[in-house]
mmCIF file of C-alpha atoms in Angstrom:
data_model
loop_
_atom_site.group_PDB
_atom_site.id
_atom_site.type_symbol
_atom_site.label_atom_id
_atom_site.label_comp_id
_atom_site.label_asym_id
_atom_site.label_seq_id
_atom_site.Cartn_x
_atom_site.Cartn_y
_atom_site.Cartn_z
ATOM 1 C CA UNK A 336 168.454 -113.458 40.554
ATOM 2 C CA UNK A 337 169.405 -110.226 42.278
ATOM 3 C CA UNK A 338 172.193 -112.040 44.889
ATOM 4 C CA UNK A 339 173.022 -113.856 41.274
ATOM 5 C CA UNK A 340 173.458 -111.055 39.053
ATOM 6 C CA UNK A 341 175.660 -109.264 41.797
ATOM 7 C CA UNK A 342 177.690 -112.245 42.508
ATOM 8 C CA UNK A 343 178.294 -112.208 38.626
ATOM 9 C CA UNK A 344 179.661 -108.754 38.816
ATOM 10 C CA UNK A 345 176.296 -106.549 37.658
ATOM 11 C CA UNK A 346 174.274 -104.296 39.019
ATOM 12 C CA UNK A 347 170.701 -106.072 39.294
ATOM 13 C CA UNK A 348 167.641 -104.906 38.037
ATOM 14 C CA UNK A 349 164.858 -103.125 39.841
ATOM 15 C CA UNK A 350 161.000 -103.346 39.710
ATOM 16 C CA UNK A 351 159.179 -104.786 36.706
ATOM 17 C CA UNK A 352 162.596 -105.249 34.733
ATOM 18 C CA UNK A 353 163.530 -107.715 37.945
ATOM 19 C CA UNK A 354 160.045 -109.435 37.295
ATOM 20 C CA UNK A 355 160.503 -109.876 34.217
ATOM 21 C CA UNK A 356 164.060 -111.291 34.258
ATOM 22 C CA UNK A 357 163.110 -113.937 37.378
ATOM 23 C CA UNK A 358 160.071 -115.060 35.256
ATOM 24 C CA UNK A 359 162.121 -115.404 32.272
ATOM 25 C CA UNK A 360 164.893 -117.298 33.974
ATOM 26 C CA UNK A 361 162.436 -119.454 35.546
ATOM 27 C CA UNK A 362 160.496 -120.204 32.482
ATOM 28 C CA UNK A 363 163.606 -120.632 30.262
ATOM 29 C CA UNK A 364 165.250 -123.028 33.616
ATOM 30 C CA UNK A 365 162.261 -125.347 33.965
ATOM 31 C CA UNK A 366 162.132 -125.634 30.280
ATOM 32 C CA UNK A 367 165.721 -126.967 30.416
ATOM 33 C CA UNK A 368 165.078 -129.357 33.397
ATOM 34 C CA UNK A 369 161.784 -130.704 31.597
ATOM 35 C CA UNK A 370 163.769 -131.740 28.664
ATOM 36 C CA UNK A 371 165.592 -134.173 30.454
ATOM 37 C CA UNK A 372 162.454 -136.660 30.893
ATOM 38 C CA UNK A 373 162.749 -136.740 26.787
ATOM 39 C CA UNK A 374 166.431 -138.174 27.511
ATOM 40 C CA UNK A 375 166.686 -142.554 26.726
ATOM 41 C CA UNK A 376 163.725 -142.903 24.373
ATOM 42 C CA UNK A 377 160.158 -142.672 24.233
ATOM 43 C CA UNK A 378 159.609 -145.004 27.131
ATOM 44 C CA UNK A 379 158.016 -144.452 30.311
ATOM 45 C CA UNK A 380 157.736 -140.828 29.363
ATOM 46 C CA UNK A 381 154.925 -140.473 31.908
ATOM 47 C CA UNK A 382 156.525 -142.430 34.656
ATOM 48 C CA UNK A 383 159.919 -140.313 34.024
ATOM 49 C CA UNK A 384 158.017 -136.882 33.941
ATOM 50 C CA UNK A 385 156.276 -137.865 37.216
ATOM 51 C CA UNK A 386 159.512 -138.825 38.971
ATOM 52 C CA UNK A 387 161.387 -136.022 37.745
ATOM 53 C CA UNK A 388 158.669 -133.527 38.934
ATOM 54 C CA UNK A 389 158.907 -135.107 42.510
ATOM 55 C CA UNK A 390 162.034 -134.761 42.793
ATOM 56 C CA UNK A 391 162.267 -130.998 41.599
ATOM 57 C CA UNK A 392 159.493 -130.386 43.999
ATOM 58 C CA UNK A 393 161.302 -131.722 47.113
ATOM 59 C CA UNK A 394 164.069 -130.212 46.237
ATOM 60 C CA UNK A 395 162.448 -126.937 45.490
ATOM 61 C CA UNK A 396 161.401 -127.521 49.267
ATOM 62 C CA UNK A 397 164.881 -127.922 50.600
ATOM 63 C CA UNK A 398 167.524 -125.647 48.601
ATOM 64 C CA UNK A 399 165.856 -122.236 48.814
ATOM 65 C CA UNK A 400 167.276 -121.935 52.545
ATOM 66 C CA UNK A 401 170.809 -124.087 51.702
ATOM 67 C CA UNK A 402 171.205 -121.076 49.113
ATOM 68 C CA UNK A 403 170.031 -119.033 51.895
ATOM 69 C CA UNK A 404 167.130 -117.614 49.957
ATOM 70 C CA UNK A 405 163.462 -117.062 51.897
ATOM 71 C CA UNK A 406 161.471 -120.252 51.444
ATOM 72 C CA UNK A 407 158.691 -118.491 53.275
ATOM 73 C CA UNK A 408 156.319 -118.505 50.349
ATOM 74 C CA UNK A 409 156.752 -121.912 49.581
ATOM 75 C CA UNK A 410 156.659 -123.071 52.835
ATOM 76 C CA UNK A 411 153.995 -121.118 54.360
ATOM 77 C CA UNK A 412 151.899 -124.368 55.180
ATOM 78 C CA UNK A 413 151.585 -127.977 54.867
ATOM 79 C CA UNK A 414 149.485 -127.261 52.431
ATOM 80 C CA UNK A 415 151.956 -124.748 50.558
ATOM 81 C CA UNK A 416 154.461 -127.247 50.428
ATOM 82 C CA UNK A 417 151.506 -130.109 49.139
ATOM 83 C CA UNK A 418 150.856 -128.028 46.161
ATOM 84 C CA UNK A 419 154.689 -126.579 45.328
ATOM 85 C CA UNK A 420 155.524 -130.494 44.951
ATOM 86 C CA UNK A 421 152.170 -130.760 43.090
ATOM 87 C CA UNK A 422 153.051 -128.394 40.274
ATOM 88 C CA UNK A 423 156.349 -129.762 39.633
ATOM 89 C CA UNK A 424 154.450 -133.113 39.001
ATOM 90 C CA UNK A 425 151.724 -131.758 36.781
ATOM 91 C CA UNK A 426 154.648 -129.368 35.171
ATOM 92 C CA UNK A 427 156.547 -133.106 34.602
ATOM 93 C CA UNK A 428 153.362 -135.214 33.481
ATOM 94 C CA UNK A 429 152.418 -132.258 31.136
ATOM 95 C CA UNK A 430 155.854 -132.262 29.640
ATOM 96 C CA UNK A 431 155.974 -136.257 29.321
ATOM 97 C CA UNK A 432 152.462 -136.268 28.049
ATOM 98 C CA UNK A 433 153.850 -133.853 25.208
ATOM 99 C CA UNK A 434 156.959 -135.389 24.073
ATOM 100 C CA UNK A 435 154.484 -138.673 23.910
ATOM 101 C CA UNK A 436 151.996 -137.048 21.452
ATOM 102 C CA UNK A 437 155.187 -135.455 19.629
ATOM 103 C CA UNK A 438 156.546 -139.045 19.097
ATOM 104 C CA UNK A 439 160.124 -138.859 17.683
ATOM 105 C CA UNK A 440 159.841 -135.505 15.678
ATOM 106 C CA UNK A 441 162.818 -133.185 16.510
ATOM 107 C CA UNK A 442 162.241 -129.049 16.563
ATOM 108 C CA UNK A 443 166.019 -128.229 17.432
#
């Protein structure tokens, strides 16, 4: 978050402000990401959720280092790597189940 804000020409936040901004950005980006599951209609929502979660989870293990970020927290052990991917898969499945439960209703 600090690198991105600095790159944009602004002074980065510190302390609790940085934590809140990082958390907010993470929630917003994941929400936008998981909406992709709904594209293409109601068919195979759980499968689309699982596939998207797997792809994003695996990307999460490789992209930070390529972006010059510290990937130690998510790559500490093989178990940590597996859990990182698993959480994204669970998120994808949860999003798919929510979309399936709400059916064709639109909220926006």
